[in-house]
Amino acid sequence: DAGITQSPRHKVTETGTPVTLRCHQTENHRYMYWYRQDPGHGLRLIHYSYGVKDTDKGEVSDGYSVSRSKTEDFLLTLESATSSQTSVYFCAISQAGVRYGYTFGSGTRLTVV
Amino acid sequence: DQQVKQNSPSLSVQEGRISILNCDYTNSMFDYFLWYKKYPAEGPTFLISISSIKDKNEDGRFTVFLNKSAKHLSLHIVPSQPGDSAVYFCAASAQSGTSYGKLTFGQGTILTVHP
């Protein structure tokens, strides 16, 4: 989707290294979310943001941190990557909460070896 | 604690027939439900939604039914087309409580429509 981009699209990293995934939007939407997708679990919320410097934890936040210093960028950091964090990560944006739906990015496939 | 459950990992349907995807939820605070469709190597895209004040919402070939007493919703696709082959996620949100403002997703169902 042209309004939201994730980078990188693919990454392989070693256990114990820090990793940062970037989500960039051009829609000026207030709400941004990070999800991970795993077989048998669907999409699970990691962290979300309601605005600049306003973030909160989701259901699977352990081992992850986020930052949002500008409206358009939402960064997800794996402090010290573990094999259990091998997953596909999706960023989503929303104009005014869930009633207006989410727009998802194309995802980042992260492999921790 | 899976609050939104899609108990069928996969569904196979012949082209032209009806596809019925099911979803159950446990959180009685959920009051808004959505279906998302996902193709490989792409992000999920919004398909259709329903508020808890309704029991049915229709959009072209797609209809979502909500049974609040059973905490169950279903997505009907009629007629099914090969291009409908994808992973379908059910999602829910609440107006208050810990699920406010966030979507909780089910595990997904892989739909395959055979020509």
mmCIF file of C-alpha atoms in Angstrom:
data_model
loop_
_atom_site.group_PDB
_atom_site.id
_atom_site.type_symbol
_atom_site.label_atom_id
_atom_site.label_comp_id
_atom_site.label_asym_id
_atom_site.label_seq_id
_atom_site.Cartn_x
_atom_site.Cartn_y
_atom_site.Cartn_z
ATOM 1 C CA ASP A 1 0.000 0.000 0.000
ATOM 2 C CA ALA A 2 1.446 3.325 -1.068
ATOM 3 C CA GLY A 3 0.572 5.057 2.223
ATOM 4 C CA ILE A 4 2.521 2.739 4.466
ATOM 5 C CA THR A 5 5.906 1.136 3.938
ATOM 6 C CA GLN A 6 7.919 -1.247 6.057
ATOM 7 C CA SER A 7 11.659 -1.722 5.931
ATOM 8 C CA PRO A 8 13.451 -3.956 5.539
ATOM 9 C CA ARG A 9 11.198 -6.475 3.805
ATOM 10 C CA HIS A 10 13.446 -9.371 4.776
ATOM 11 C CA LYS A 11 16.151 -9.699 7.393
ATOM 12 C CA VAL A 12 18.270 -12.484 8.785
ATOM 13 C CA THR A 13 20.041 -11.759 12.045
ATOM 14 C CA GLU A 14 21.955 -13.619 14.704
ATOM 15 C CA THR A 15 20.724 -14.434 18.181
ATOM 16 C CA GLY A 16 21.617 -11.735 20.674
ATOM 17 C CA THR A 17 21.885 -8.863 18.220
ATOM 18 C CA PRO A 18 19.604 -5.816 18.334
ATOM 19 C CA VAL A 19 17.288 -5.299 15.378
ATOM 20 C CA THR A 20 15.149 -2.316 14.407
ATOM 21 C CA LEU A 21 12.223 -2.479 12.023
ATOM 22 C CA ARG A 22 10.800 0.677 10.547
ATOM 23 C CA CYS A 23 7.264 1.622 9.635
ATOM 24 C CA HIS A 24 6.743 4.800 7.646
ATOM 25 C CA GLN A 25 3.378 6.330 6.716
ATOM 26 C CA THR A 26 2.423 9.230 4.507
ATOM 27 C CA GLU A 27 -1.251 9.354 5.583
ATOM 28 C CA ASN A 28 -0.747 11.477 8.726
ATOM 29 C CA HIS A 29 -2.737 8.918 10.702
ATOM 30 C CA ARG A 30 -2.634 9.195 14.450
ATOM 31 C CA TYR A 31 -2.710 5.502 15.353
ATOM 32 C CA MET A 32 0.051 3.028 14.539
ATOM 33 C CA TYR A 33 0.421 -0.627 15.535
ATOM 34 C CA TRP A 34 2.962 -3.426 15.366
ATOM 35 C CA TYR A 35 1.718 -7.019 15.020
ATOM 36 C CA ARG A 36 3.481 -10.313 14.527
ATOM 37 C CA GLN A 37 2.024 -13.192 12.563
ATOM 38 C CA ASP A 38 2.808 -16.770 13.521
ATOM 39 C CA PRO A 39 1.205 -20.065 12.445
ATOM 40 C CA GLY A 40 -1.530 -21.092 14.844
ATOM 41 C CA HIS A 41 -1.596 -17.684 16.518
ATOM 42 C CA GLY A 42 -2.800 -15.350 13.825
ATOM 43 C CA LEU A 43 -1.867 -11.711 14.351
ATOM 44 C CA ARG A 44 -0.831 -10.636 17.840
ATOM 45 C CA LEU A 45 -0.359 -7.055 18.962
ATOM 46 C CA ILE A 46 3.145 -6.153 20.143
ATOM 47 C CA HIS A 47 2.966 -2.378 20.751
ATOM 48 C CA TYR A 48 0.846 0.495 19.586
ATOM 49 C CA SER A 49 0.913 4.266 19.483
ATOM 50 C CA TYR A 50 -1.800 6.868 19.806
ATOM 51 C CA GLY A 51 0.467 9.732 18.820
ATOM 52 C CA VAL A 52 3.975 11.118 18.980
ATOM 53 C CA LYS A 53 5.746 9.845 22.096
ATOM 54 C CA ASP A 54 2.521 8.108 23.158
ATOM 55 C CA THR A 55 2.975 4.333 23.088
ATOM 56 C CA ASP A 56 1.707 1.346 25.003
ATOM 57 C CA LYS A 57 2.210 -2.396 25.251
ATOM 58 C CA GLY A 58 0.209 -5.064 23.504
ATOM 59 C CA GLU A 59 -0.256 -8.711 24.408
ATOM 60 C CA VAL A 60 3.234 -9.919 23.356
ATOM 61 C CA SER A 61 5.494 -6.983 24.196
ATOM 62 C CA ASP A 62 8.256 -8.792 26.106
ATOM 63 C CA GLY A 63 11.599 -8.382 24.344
ATOM 64 C CA TYR A 64 10.363 -5.494 22.196
ATOM 65 C CA SER A 65 10.449 -1.727 22.489
ATOM 66 C CA VAL A 66 9.064 1.011 20.266
ATOM 67 C CA SER A 67 9.578 4.667 19.585
ATOM 68 C CA ARG A 68 7.575 7.293 17.795
ATOM 69 C CA SER A 69 9.332 10.633 17.589
ATOM 70 C CA LYS A 70 7.468 11.751 14.459
ATOM 71 C CA THR A 71 3.913 11.128 13.310
ATOM 72 C CA GLU A 72 5.087 9.291 10.214
ATOM 73 C CA ASP A 73 7.562 6.848 11.766
ATOM 74 C CA PHE A 74 7.027 3.995 14.221
ATOM 75 C CA LEU A 75 10.103 1.937 15.053
ATOM 76 C CA LEU A 76 10.094 -1.547 16.548
ATOM 77 C CA THR A 77 13.301 -2.699 18.260
ATOM 78 C CA LEU A 78 14.190 -6.184 19.334
ATOM 79 C CA GLU A 79 16.637 -5.501 22.129
ATOM 80 C CA SER A 80 18.426 -8.846 21.851
ATOM 81 C CA ALA A 81 16.952 -11.066 19.165
ATOM 82 C CA THR A 82 15.975 -14.642 20.020
ATOM 83 C CA SER A 83 14.854 -17.503 17.796
ATOM 84 C CA SER A 84 11.320 -17.191 19.198
ATOM 85 C CA GLN A 85 11.148 -13.767 17.567
ATOM 86 C CA THR A 86 11.454 -15.281 14.107
ATOM 87 C CA SER A 87 8.202 -14.136 12.575
ATOM 88 C CA VAL A 88 6.512 -11.901 10.041
ATOM 89 C CA TYR A 89 5.989 -8.409 11.433
ATOM 90 C CA PHE A 90 3.210 -6.140 10.232
ATOM 91 C CA CYS A 91 2.737 -2.477 10.865
ATOM 92 C CA ALA A 92 -0.748 -0.987 10.668
ATOM 93 C CA ILE A 93 -2.129 2.532 10.685
ATOM 94 C CA SER A 94 -5.552 3.895 11.484
ATOM 95 C CA GLN A 95 -7.068 7.320 11.137
ATOM 96 C CA ALA A 96 -9.321 7.189 14.164
ATOM 97 C CA GLY A 97 -9.295 3.762 15.730
ATOM 98 C CA VAL A 98 -10.705 0.410 14.759
ATOM 99 C CA ARG A 99 -14.085 1.628 13.519
ATOM 100 C CA TYR A 100 -12.315 3.047 10.492
ATOM 101 C CA GLY A 101 -10.292 -0.085 9.880
ATOM 102 C CA TYR A 102 -6.600 -0.615 9.776
ATOM 103 C CA THR A 103 -4.320 -0.319 6.756
ATOM 104 C CA PHE A 104 -1.477 -2.797 6.936
ATOM 105 C CA GLY A 105 1.990 -2.655 5.475
ATOM 106 C CA SER A 106 3.376 -5.503 3.395
ATOM 107 C CA GLY A 107 5.297 -6.985 6.311
ATOM 108 C CA THR A 108 8.878 -7.725 7.327
ATOM 109 C CA ARG A 109 10.014 -11.336 7.425
ATOM 110 C CA LEU A 110 12.571 -11.652 10.211
ATOM 111 C CA THR A 111 14.649 -14.765 10.753
ATOM 112 C CA VAL A 112 16.794 -15.090 13.874
ATOM 113 C CA VAL A 113 19.491 -17.767 13.555
ATOM 114 C CA ASP B 1 -5.945 -16.913 26.349
ATOM 115 C CA GLN B 2 -7.309 -16.811 22.804
ATOM 116 C CA GLN B 3 -10.242 -14.401 22.925
ATOM 117 C CA VAL B 4 -11.002 -14.771 19.221
ATOM 118 C CA LYS B 5 -10.914 -18.260 17.769
ATOM 119 C CA GLN B 6 -11.119 -19.595 14.253
ATOM 120 C CA ASN B 7 -11.260 -23.329 14.783
ATOM 121 C CA SER B 8 -10.982 -24.355 11.152
ATOM 122 C CA PRO B 9 -7.396 -23.909 9.908
ATOM 123 C CA SER B 10 -8.461 -24.512 6.328
ATOM 124 C CA LEU B 11 -11.481 -24.742 4.043
ATOM 125 C CA SER B 12 -11.705 -26.051 0.496
ATOM 126 C CA VAL B 13 -14.629 -25.067 -1.749
ATOM 127 C CA GLN B 14 -15.591 -25.502 -5.386
ATOM 128 C CA GLU B 15 -15.893 -22.392 -7.535
ATOM 129 C CA GLY B 16 -19.437 -21.053 -7.587
ATOM 130 C CA ARG B 17 -20.401 -22.620 -4.270
ATOM 131 C CA ILE B 18 -20.756 -20.924 -0.915
ATOM 132 C CA SER B 19 -17.805 -20.498 1.449
ATOM 133 C CA ILE B 20 -18.623 -20.195 5.147
ATOM 134 C CA LEU B 21 -15.875 -19.131 7.533
ATOM 135 C CA ASN B 22 -16.561 -19.220 11.248
ATOM 136 C CA CYS B 23 -15.285 -17.302 14.232
ATOM 137 C CA ASP B 24 -16.012 -17.527 17.960
ATOM 138 C CA TYR B 25 -15.154 -15.057 20.691
ATOM 139 C CA THR B 26 -15.131 -15.163 24.461
ATOM 140 C CA ASN B 27 -14.894 -11.503 25.521
ATOM 141 C CA SER B 28 -18.411 -10.151 26.071
ATOM 142 C CA MET B 29 -17.026 -6.600 25.835
ATOM 143 C CA PHE B 30 -16.345 -7.005 22.115
ATOM 144 C CA ASP B 31 -18.807 -4.889 20.171
ATOM 145 C CA TYR B 32 -17.262 -4.484 16.737
ATOM 146 C CA PHE B 33 -16.113 -7.239 14.439
ATOM 147 C CA LEU B 34 -14.139 -7.243 11.217
ATOM 148 C CA TRP B 35 -12.912 -9.668 8.603
ATOM 149 C CA TYR B 36 -9.563 -9.260 6.887
ATOM 150 C CA LYS B 37 -8.239 -11.086 3.849
ATOM 151 C CA LYS B 38 -4.562 -11.811 3.308
ATOM 152 C CA TYR B 39 -2.696 -12.951 0.226
ATOM 153 C CA PRO B 40 0.836 -14.389 0.477
ATOM 154 C CA ALA B 41 3.610 -11.782 0.850
ATOM 155 C CA GLU B 42 1.060 -9.009 1.377
ATOM 156 C CA GLY B 43 -0.455 -7.342 4.396
ATOM 157 C CA PRO B 44 -4.048 -8.080 5.452
ATOM 158 C CA THR B 45 -6.729 -5.975 3.800
ATOM 159 C CA PHE B 46 -10.077 -5.018 5.278
ATOM 160 C CA LEU B 47 -13.039 -6.936 3.885
ATOM 161 C CA ILE B 48 -16.192 -6.283 5.870
ATOM 162 C CA SER B 49 -17.272 -5.349 9.387
ATOM 163 C CA ILE B 50 -20.290 -5.484 11.670
ATOM 164 C CA SER B 51 -21.351 -3.682 14.808
ATOM 165 C CA SER B 52 -22.916 -5.567 17.698
ATOM 166 C CA ILE B 53 -26.171 -3.650 17.207
ATOM 167 C CA LYS B 54 -26.670 -5.545 13.949
ATOM 168 C CA ASP B 55 -26.921 -9.222 13.152
ATOM 169 C CA LYS B 56 -26.103 -9.040 9.464
ATOM 170 C CA ASN B 57 -24.082 -6.890 7.103
ATOM 171 C CA GLU B 58 -23.831 -7.450 3.373
ATOM 172 C CA ASP B 59 -21.400 -6.130 0.783
ATOM 173 C CA GLY B 60 -21.680 -7.677 -2.647
ATOM 174 C CA ARG B 61 -20.724 -11.340 -2.475
ATOM 175 C CA PHE B 62 -19.719 -11.043 1.181
ATOM 176 C CA THR B 63 -22.092 -11.254 4.135
ATOM 177 C CA VAL B 64 -21.184 -11.324 7.800
ATOM 178 C CA PHE B 65 -23.609 -12.730 10.370
ATOM 179 C CA LEU B 66 -23.355 -12.073 14.086
ATOM 180 C CA ASN B 67 -24.969 -14.199 16.807
ATOM 181 C CA LYS B 68 -24.285 -12.349 20.040
ATOM 182 C CA SER B 69 -25.897 -14.902 22.328
ATOM 183 C CA ALA B 70 -23.635 -17.605 20.939
ATOM 184 C CA LYS B 71 -20.654 -15.242 20.638
ATOM 185 C CA HIS B 72 -20.265 -16.405 17.076
ATOM 186 C CA LEU B 73 -19.860 -14.746 13.711
ATOM 187 C CA SER B 74 -19.522 -16.100 10.239
ATOM 188 C CA LEU B 75 -18.483 -14.826 6.834
ATOM 189 C CA HIS B 76 -20.381 -16.083 3.795
ATOM 190 C CA ILE B 77 -18.942 -15.723 0.313
ATOM 191 C CA VAL B 78 -21.391 -16.388 -2.504
ATOM 192 C CA PRO B 79 -20.492 -17.351 -5.153
ATOM 193 C CA SER B 80 -16.907 -18.281 -4.338
ATOM 194 C CA GLN B 81 -14.250 -17.469 -6.921
ATOM 195 C CA PRO B 82 -10.659 -18.713 -7.303
ATOM 196 C CA GLY B 83 -9.435 -15.189 -6.536
ATOM 197 C CA ASP B 84 -10.999 -15.521 -3.088
ATOM 198 C CA SER B 85 -8.321 -18.060 -2.173
ATOM 199 C CA ALA B 86 -6.472 -16.423 0.727
ATOM 200 C CA VAL B 87 -6.144 -16.441 4.500
ATOM 201 C CA TYR B 88 -9.137 -14.889 6.268
ATOM 202 C CA PHE B 89 -8.769 -13.354 9.707
ATOM 203 C CA CYS B 90 -11.584 -12.537 12.062
ATOM 204 C CA ALA B 91 -10.943 -9.589 14.415
ATOM 205 C CA ALA B 92 -12.777 -7.910 17.277
ATOM 206 C CA SER B 93 -12.581 -4.768 19.363
ATOM 207 C CA ALA B 94 -14.288 -3.302 22.404
ATOM 208 C CA GLN B 95 -15.530 0.149 23.383
ATOM 209 C CA SER B 96 -13.955 -0.166 26.811
ATOM 210 C CA GLY B 97 -11.641 -2.325 28.847
ATOM 211 C CA THR B 98 -8.251 -3.660 27.857
ATOM 212 C CA SER B 99 -9.359 -4.314 24.269
ATOM 213 C CA TYR B 100 -10.478 -0.730 23.691
ATOM 214 C CA GLY B 101 -9.123 0.796 20.523
ATOM 215 C CA LYS B 102 -7.261 -2.339 19.502
ATOM 216 C CA LEU B 103 -8.019 -5.273 17.280
ATOM 217 C CA THR B 104 -7.754 -8.837 18.580
ATOM 218 C CA PHE B 105 -7.336 -11.335 15.756
ATOM 219 C CA GLY B 106 -8.163 -14.990 15.355
ATOM 220 C CA GLN B 107 -5.698 -17.567 14.066
ATOM 221 C CA GLY B 108 -6.895 -17.343 10.481
ATOM 222 C CA THR B 109 -8.519 -19.776 8.044
ATOM 223 C CA ILE B 110 -6.937 -20.679 4.722
ATOM 224 C CA LEU B 111 -9.623 -20.698 2.030
ATOM 225 C CA THR B 112 -8.925 -22.516 -1.216
ATOM 226 C CA VAL B 113 -11.440 -22.171 -4.043
ATOM 227 C CA HIS B 114 -10.977 -24.769 -6.764
ATOM 228 C CA PRO B 115 -11.916 -23.972 -10.380
#
